Structures are given as C-alpha cells and as structure tokens.
Coordinates of C-alpha atoms and ligand atoms in Angstrom, one line a residue:
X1 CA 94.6 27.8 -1.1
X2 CA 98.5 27.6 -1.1
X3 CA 100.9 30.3 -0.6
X4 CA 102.3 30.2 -3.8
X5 CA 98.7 30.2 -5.6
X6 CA 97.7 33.2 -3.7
X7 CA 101.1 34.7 -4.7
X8 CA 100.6 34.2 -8.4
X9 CA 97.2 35.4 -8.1
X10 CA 98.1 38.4 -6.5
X11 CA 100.9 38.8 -9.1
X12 CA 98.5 38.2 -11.7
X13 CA 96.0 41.3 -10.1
X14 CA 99.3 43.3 -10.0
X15 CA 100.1 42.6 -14.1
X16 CA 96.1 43.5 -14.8
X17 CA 96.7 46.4 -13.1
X18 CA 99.8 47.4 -14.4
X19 CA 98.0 46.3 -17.9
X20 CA 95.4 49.0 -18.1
X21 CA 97.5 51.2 -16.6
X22 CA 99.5 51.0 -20.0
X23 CA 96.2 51.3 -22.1
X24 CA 95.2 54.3 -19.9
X25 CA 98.9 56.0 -21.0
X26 CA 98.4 54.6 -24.6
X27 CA 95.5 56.8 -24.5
X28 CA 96.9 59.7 -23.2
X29 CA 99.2 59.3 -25.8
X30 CA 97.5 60.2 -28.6
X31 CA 96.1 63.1 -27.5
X32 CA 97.3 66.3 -29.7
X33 CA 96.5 70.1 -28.5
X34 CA 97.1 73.3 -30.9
X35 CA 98.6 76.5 -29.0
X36 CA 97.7 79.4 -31.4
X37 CA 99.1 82.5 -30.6
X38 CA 98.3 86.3 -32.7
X39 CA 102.0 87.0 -32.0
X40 CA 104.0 85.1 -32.7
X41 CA 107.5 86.3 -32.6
X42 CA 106.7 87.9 -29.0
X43 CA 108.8 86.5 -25.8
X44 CA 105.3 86.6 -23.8
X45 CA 104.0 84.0 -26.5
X46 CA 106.8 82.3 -27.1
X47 CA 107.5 81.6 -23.9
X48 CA 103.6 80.3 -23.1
X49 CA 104.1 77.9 -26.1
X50 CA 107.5 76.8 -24.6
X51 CA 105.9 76.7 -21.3
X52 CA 102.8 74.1 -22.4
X53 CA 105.4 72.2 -25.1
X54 CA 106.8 71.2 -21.8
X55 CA 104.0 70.2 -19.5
X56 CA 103.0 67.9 -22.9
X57 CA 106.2 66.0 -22.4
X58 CA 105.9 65.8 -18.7
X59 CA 102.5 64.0 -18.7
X60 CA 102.4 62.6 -22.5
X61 CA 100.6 64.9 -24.9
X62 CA 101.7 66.5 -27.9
X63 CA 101.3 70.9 -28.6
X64 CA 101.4 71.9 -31.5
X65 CA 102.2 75.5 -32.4
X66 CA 100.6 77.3 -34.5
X67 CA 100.7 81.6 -35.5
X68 CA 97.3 83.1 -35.6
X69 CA 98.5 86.6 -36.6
X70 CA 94.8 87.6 -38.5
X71 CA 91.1 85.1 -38.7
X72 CA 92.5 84.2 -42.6
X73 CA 95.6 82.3 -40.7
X74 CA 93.4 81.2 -37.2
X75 CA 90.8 79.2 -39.6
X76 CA 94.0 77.5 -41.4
X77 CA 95.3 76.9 -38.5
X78 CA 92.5 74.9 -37.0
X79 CA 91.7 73.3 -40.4
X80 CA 94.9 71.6 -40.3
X81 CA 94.8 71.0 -36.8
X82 CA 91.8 69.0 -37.8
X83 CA 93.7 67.5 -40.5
X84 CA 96.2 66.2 -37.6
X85 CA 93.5 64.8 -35.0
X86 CA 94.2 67.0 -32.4
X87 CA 91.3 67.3 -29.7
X88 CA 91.2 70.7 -29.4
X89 CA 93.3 74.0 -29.1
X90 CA 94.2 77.0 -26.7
X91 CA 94.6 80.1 -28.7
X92 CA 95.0 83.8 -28.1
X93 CA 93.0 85.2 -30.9
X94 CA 94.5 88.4 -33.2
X95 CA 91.1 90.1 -33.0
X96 CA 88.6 89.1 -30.2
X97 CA 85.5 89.4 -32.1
X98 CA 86.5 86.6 -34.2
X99 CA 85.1 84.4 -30.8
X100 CA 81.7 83.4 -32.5
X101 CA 83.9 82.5 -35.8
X102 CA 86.3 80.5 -34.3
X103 CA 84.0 78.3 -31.9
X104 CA 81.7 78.0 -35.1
X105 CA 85.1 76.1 -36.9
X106 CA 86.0 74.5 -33.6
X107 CA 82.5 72.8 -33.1
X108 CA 82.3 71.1 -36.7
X109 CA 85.4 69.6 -36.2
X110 CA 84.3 68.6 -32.6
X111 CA 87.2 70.5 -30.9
X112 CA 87.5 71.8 -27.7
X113 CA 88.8 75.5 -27.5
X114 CA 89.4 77.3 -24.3
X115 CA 90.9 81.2 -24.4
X116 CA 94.7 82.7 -22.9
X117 CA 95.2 86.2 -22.3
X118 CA 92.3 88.0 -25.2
X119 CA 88.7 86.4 -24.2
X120 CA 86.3 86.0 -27.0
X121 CA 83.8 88.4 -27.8
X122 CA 80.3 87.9 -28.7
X123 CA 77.8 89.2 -31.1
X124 CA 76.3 91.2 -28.3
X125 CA 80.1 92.8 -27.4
X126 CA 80.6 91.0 -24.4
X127 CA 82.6 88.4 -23.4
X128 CA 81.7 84.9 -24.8
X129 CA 81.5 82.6 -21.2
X130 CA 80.7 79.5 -22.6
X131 CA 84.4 79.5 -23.8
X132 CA 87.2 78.8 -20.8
X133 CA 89.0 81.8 -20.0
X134 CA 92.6 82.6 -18.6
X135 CA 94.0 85.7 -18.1
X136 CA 95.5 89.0 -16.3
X137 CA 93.2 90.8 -13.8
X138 CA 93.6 93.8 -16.3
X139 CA 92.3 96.3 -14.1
X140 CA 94.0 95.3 -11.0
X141 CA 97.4 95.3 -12.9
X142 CA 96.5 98.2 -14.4
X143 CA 96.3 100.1 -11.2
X144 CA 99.5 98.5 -10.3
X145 CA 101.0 100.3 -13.1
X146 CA 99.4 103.6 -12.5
X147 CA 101.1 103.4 -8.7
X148 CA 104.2 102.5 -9.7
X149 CA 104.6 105.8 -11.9
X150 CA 103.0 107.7 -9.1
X151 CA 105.0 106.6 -6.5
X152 CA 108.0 107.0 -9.2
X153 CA 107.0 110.5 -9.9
X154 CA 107.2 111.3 -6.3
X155 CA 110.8 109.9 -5.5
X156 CA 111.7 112.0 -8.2
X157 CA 110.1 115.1 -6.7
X158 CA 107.9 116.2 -10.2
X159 CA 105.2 118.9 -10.0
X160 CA 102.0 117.4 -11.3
X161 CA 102.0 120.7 -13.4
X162 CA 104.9 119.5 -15.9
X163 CA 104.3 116.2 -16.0
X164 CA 102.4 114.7 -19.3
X165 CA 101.1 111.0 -19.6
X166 CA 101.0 109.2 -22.7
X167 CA 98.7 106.8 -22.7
X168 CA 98.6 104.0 -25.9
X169 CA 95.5 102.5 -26.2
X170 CA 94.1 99.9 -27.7
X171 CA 89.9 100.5 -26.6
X172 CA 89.0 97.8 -29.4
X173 CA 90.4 94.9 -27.0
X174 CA 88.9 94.8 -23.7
X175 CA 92.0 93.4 -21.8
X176 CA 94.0 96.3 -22.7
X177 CA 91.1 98.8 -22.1
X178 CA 91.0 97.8 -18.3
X179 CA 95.0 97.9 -17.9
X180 CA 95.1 101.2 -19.4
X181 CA 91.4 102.8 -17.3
X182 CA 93.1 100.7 -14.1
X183 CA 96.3 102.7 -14.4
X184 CA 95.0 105.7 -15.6
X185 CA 92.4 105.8 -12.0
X186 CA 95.6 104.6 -9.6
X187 CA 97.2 108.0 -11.7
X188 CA 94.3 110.1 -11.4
X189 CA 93.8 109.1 -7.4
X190 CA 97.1 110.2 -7.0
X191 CA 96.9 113.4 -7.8
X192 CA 97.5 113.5 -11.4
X193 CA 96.2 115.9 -13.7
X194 CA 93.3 114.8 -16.2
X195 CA 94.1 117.6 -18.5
X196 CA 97.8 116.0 -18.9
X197 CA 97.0 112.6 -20.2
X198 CA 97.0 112.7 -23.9
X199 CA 96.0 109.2 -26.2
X200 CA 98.1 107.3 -28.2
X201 CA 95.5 104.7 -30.0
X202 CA 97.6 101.8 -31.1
X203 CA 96.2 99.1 -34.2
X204 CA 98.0 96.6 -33.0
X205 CA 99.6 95.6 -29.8
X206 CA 103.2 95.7 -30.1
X207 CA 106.5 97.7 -30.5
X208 CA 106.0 99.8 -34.0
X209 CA 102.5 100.2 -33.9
X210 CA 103.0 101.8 -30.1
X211 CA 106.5 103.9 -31.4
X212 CA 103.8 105.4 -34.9
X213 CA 101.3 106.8 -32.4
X214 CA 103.1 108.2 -29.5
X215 CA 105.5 110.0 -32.0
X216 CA 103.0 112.6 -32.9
X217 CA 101.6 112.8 -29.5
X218 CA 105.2 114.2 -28.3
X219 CA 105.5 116.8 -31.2
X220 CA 102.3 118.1 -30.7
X221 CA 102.7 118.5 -26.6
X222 CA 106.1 119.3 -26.7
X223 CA 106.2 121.7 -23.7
X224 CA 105.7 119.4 -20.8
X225 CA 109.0 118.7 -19.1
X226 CA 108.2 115.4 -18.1
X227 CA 106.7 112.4 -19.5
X228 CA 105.1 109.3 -17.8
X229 CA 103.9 106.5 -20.1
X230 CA 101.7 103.4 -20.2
X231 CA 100.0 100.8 -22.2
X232 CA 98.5 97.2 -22.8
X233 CA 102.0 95.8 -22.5
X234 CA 105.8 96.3 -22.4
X235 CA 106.0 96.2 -26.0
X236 CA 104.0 98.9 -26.0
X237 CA 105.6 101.4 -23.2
X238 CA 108.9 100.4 -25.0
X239 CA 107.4 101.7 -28.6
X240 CA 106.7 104.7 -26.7
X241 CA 109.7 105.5 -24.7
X242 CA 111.9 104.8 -28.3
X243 CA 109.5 107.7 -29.6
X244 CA 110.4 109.8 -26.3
X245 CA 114.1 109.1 -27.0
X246 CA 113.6 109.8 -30.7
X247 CA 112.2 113.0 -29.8
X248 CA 114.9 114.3 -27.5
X249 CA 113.7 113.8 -24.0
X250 CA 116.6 112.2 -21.3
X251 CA 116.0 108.9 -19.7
X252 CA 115.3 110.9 -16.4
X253 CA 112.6 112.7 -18.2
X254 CA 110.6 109.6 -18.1
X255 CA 108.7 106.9 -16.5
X256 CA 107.1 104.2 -18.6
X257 CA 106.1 101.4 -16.8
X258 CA 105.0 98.1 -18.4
X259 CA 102.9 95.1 -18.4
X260 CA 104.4 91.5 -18.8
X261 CA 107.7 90.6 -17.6
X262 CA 108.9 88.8 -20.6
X263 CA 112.5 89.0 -22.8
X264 CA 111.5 92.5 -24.0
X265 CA 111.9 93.9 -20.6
X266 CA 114.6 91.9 -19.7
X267 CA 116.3 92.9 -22.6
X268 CA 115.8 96.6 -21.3
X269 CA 117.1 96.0 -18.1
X270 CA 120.2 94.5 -19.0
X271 CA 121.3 97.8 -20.9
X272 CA 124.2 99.2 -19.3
X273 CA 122.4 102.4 -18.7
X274 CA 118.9 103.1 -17.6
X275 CA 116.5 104.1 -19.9
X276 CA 112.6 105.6 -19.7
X277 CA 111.5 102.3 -19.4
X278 CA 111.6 102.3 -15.2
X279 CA 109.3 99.1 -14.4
X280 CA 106.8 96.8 -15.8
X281 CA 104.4 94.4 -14.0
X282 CA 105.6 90.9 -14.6
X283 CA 102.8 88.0 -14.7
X284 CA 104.2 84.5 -15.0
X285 CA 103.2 83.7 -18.8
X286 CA 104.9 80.1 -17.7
X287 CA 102.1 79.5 -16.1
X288 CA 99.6 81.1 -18.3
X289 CA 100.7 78.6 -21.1
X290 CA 101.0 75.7 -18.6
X291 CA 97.5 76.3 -16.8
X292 CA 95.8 76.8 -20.0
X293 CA 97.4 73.6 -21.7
X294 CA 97.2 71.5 -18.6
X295 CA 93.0 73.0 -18.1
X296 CA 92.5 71.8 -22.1
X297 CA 94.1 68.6 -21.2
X298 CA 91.8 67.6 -18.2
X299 CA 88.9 68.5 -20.7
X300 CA 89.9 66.4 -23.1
X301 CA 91.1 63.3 -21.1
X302 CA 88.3 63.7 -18.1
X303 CA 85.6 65.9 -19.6
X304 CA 86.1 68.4 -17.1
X305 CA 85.4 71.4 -18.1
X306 CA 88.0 74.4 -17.1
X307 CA 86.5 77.7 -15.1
X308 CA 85.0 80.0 -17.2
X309 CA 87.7 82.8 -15.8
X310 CA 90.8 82.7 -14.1
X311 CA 92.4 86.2 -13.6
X312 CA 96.4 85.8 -12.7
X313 CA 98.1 88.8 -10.8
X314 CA 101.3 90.6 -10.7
X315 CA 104.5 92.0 -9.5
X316 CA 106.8 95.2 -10.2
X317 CA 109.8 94.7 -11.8
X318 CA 112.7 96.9 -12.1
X319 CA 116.3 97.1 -12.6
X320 CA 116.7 96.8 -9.1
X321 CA 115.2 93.1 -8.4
X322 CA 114.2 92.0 -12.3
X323 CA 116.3 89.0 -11.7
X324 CA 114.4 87.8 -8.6
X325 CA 111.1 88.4 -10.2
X326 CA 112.5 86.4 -13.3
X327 CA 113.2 83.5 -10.8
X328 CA 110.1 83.7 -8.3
X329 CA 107.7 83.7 -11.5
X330 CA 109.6 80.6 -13.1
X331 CA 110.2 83.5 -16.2
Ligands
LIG1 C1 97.6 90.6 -24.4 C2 98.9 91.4 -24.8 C3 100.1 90.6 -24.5 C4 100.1 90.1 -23.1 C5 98.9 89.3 -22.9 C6 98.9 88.8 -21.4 O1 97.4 89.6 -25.3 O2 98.8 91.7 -26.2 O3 101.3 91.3 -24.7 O4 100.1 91.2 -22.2 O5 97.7 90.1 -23.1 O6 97.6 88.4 -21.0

C-alpha cells in the first residue's frame, strides 16, 4: 500500500471520527433540563439557577427556569416543561410532601427528576430515596451555627443568665429541623440555658414570615438583656434581627448567625455599621446548582444515575473575611 493511500485512509478514519463526534454533540444538543425553584426571587436560588444556566452553555444543554412557589405552579411548571421536550428537571420543591405528587407527574411524562436543597417526602414521612438528592449536612451546619453564637457570646463576656435565644422554626421541613436541633445541641453543650430558648415557628422560609413570628416572641420575653438568634437560613436570622431592631434592642445586644452565604448576607455586611446579624454559614449554592444540573445531565445523556444523597458543608462568614469566603466558595 502506498504512502499516500495509507495517508488518505487514515485521514478518512480521522473525518469518521470527527463525524460522530458531531452527531454525539448534535445530541447533546438537544437536551433541555427545567431548574424549578419555591423561591424564586431569593439570591440562594437565583444564584443556583445562574450557576447551572452556565454549566448548560459550557457543555451544550439548555436550563430552563422555572418558579415553583406552591404544587398548583410545580405541576404547571412540569406540564410545560413536557410541552418543551425537556428530559427532565432539578427542583427544590415549596412543600416537601408534594415528593410522591411530583414524581407521579414526572413519570407520565417520562422525566427524570432529581432533588436540591428540600428532599422529597414520602407517604410514610420519610425521605423519598429513590429520588437523587443534594443538599446541606443540616445538622452539621447547624452545630456550626450554634458554635459560632457560643463562641460569640463568650468574646462578648455574657452571663448565660441574661441571655435569650430565639429560635425560628420551620419543624414541617426536615432540612431546617436538623439546622435548627444541630444548633440548638452545639448551644445547649455549651453551656446555654434550655429554659432561655423560646420558638419562633415560621410558615414559610424567608424574611417576613421570620420578622411576623419573632416579633411577639420579643414582646412577650422582654426582660432578657441579650438576644442570640437562629434559623433555617439567613433570610430568616435577618427577619428576626429586623424584629430585634424594631423592638429596641442595640446591635451589640445581639447575635444572629445565619445559614447560606448568599446576596442577603452580603448585603448585611456591606452596611456601614454592624448590625445583630454577626455571621452566617456560607455553602457554595454555585455548586449546589452546578452539581445538581451537571448529576441530571449525566442521567440523561449516560443513564447514570446520581447518588441518592450528597450532603455539602460550610464555612463561617463574617464581616471580617465575607469577601474571602465569597471568593473561595466561587459565591
Ligand atoms: C432551604 C432553604 C434555603 C437554603 C437551602 C439550602 O431550601 O429554604 O434558604 O438554605 O435550603 O440547601
């Protein structure tokens, strides 16, 4: 065989090659994911929407984004999903018992669904397995919370005697009841008085449903002289430190101490002065919306299925080194 033959052979191989290549990224192509989130005006959504928007233009899939604030608005949302030939979607569900409803929707349309930050909950109240999970390791970060305000409390020199906790829960949603019980043992460990930590049940996770229950909860305990709060979230500790301020108590009455790391906090710690809002634990919700896209895709495009749970970790943030934690978690 000649040089030249083997040559154009070997070029011809190399254009085959190249050629289904092509087809292979033609494929890839096509492929259309929903991100449904329950809130959708929050910087921890938006930004995990931005953040898998992004990896779809990187590697050739298109996100669509969709508001899932209550089940009326998820089932739309999937319907015209459907109605768009998407392959499947990652959502964050408003209510987690909606699980069974949701998959139910999902499987007629032959879509895959896999959960970010609220798992799905069973008829039987517990977590629905069969559906891929990502999300915080709520207790864990929970206790980071409850050490922070501890540690806080000390540095400040407060007697365990005058200090109050509020603590707005949210027991319906199991993610937030594991943040608040972590940071409530990490508290209690520390010395903290169980007699001084008063509830605040929340309906909803964010800012004005947090600032209408801890009001009361301040009028009625009025005669501690310091305050320590806590939630779910950020949105949360900031509802309740606006209800502190509202009240009357100084910023240096105060520790609340969050859970996130999104604008909200940033927001806070770019106030000229410092407020009750001391800390929060940040968790990279870039990567929760990449990983939970990018675990959706490989399903779709290799049939692999994603872990049933991956639990993400965190890091305090203050006004001290917010901007470093901002850049280290890619926020
Ligand atoms: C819940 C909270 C959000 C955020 C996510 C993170 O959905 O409502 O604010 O903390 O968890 O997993």
């Amino acid at each position: 065989m000649s040089l030249t033959h083997t040559l154009s052979r070997l070029a011809l191989g190399v254009g085959l090659t190249l050629g289904s290549v092509g087809l292979v990224q033609a494929a890839d192509d096509d492929v259309k994911i929903g991100f449904i989130v329950k809130k959708p005006e929050q910087a921890w959504f938006i930004n995990e929407q931005d953040a898998a928007t992004k990896l779809g233009e990187e590697e050739g899939f298109e996100v669509v984004r969709l508001a899932g604030e209550d089940g009326q608005q998820v089932l739309s949302a999937i319907d015209n999903l459907n109605s768009q030939g998407a392959q499947g979607f990652v959502i964050c569900p408003p209510d987690v018992r909606l699980g069974p409803a949701i998959v139910n929707r999902a499987e007629q349309y032959g879509m895959k669904v896999v959960t970010v930050d609220d798992q799905f909950v069973g008829p039987d109240g517990k977590p629905m397995a069969s559906v891929p999970h990502l999300g915080m390791s709520g207790y864990k970060i929970g206790r980071q919370v409850g050490n922070a305000i501890a540690e806080e409390m000390k540095a400040r020199g407060w007697d365990p005697e005058n200090v109050a906790a509020l603590r707005i829960t949210n027991y319906e949603l199991p993610t937030a009841k594991e943040r608040t019980d972590g940071a409530t043992d990490a508290l209690l460990e520390s010395g903290f008085e169980k007699a001084n930590i008063f509830d605040a049940p929340q309906q909803n996770t964010d800012t004005s449903s947090a600032f209408a229950a801890a009001s009361p909860v301040f009028s009625k305990h009025g005669d501690f002289e310091h305050w320590v709060i806590y939630a779910l979230n950020e949105e949360s500790v900031l509802g309740g430190v606006r209800a502190s301020e509202q009240y009357g108590l100084s910023p240096d009455q105060v520790i609340g101490v969050g859970i996130n790391g999104s604008g909200a906090a940033f927001a806070e710690f770019s106030r000229e002065k410092p407020t009750g809002f001391y800390g929060t634990v940040a968790v990279s919700s870039t990567m929760h919306g990449r990983q939970s896209a990018e675990n959706l895709y490989e399903w779709i495009t290799d049939g692999k299925k994603p872990p049933a749970d991956t639990q993400t970790t965190g890091t305090l943030m203050t006004r001290d080194n917010w901007k470093q934690v901002r850049e280290d978690l890619n926020l």
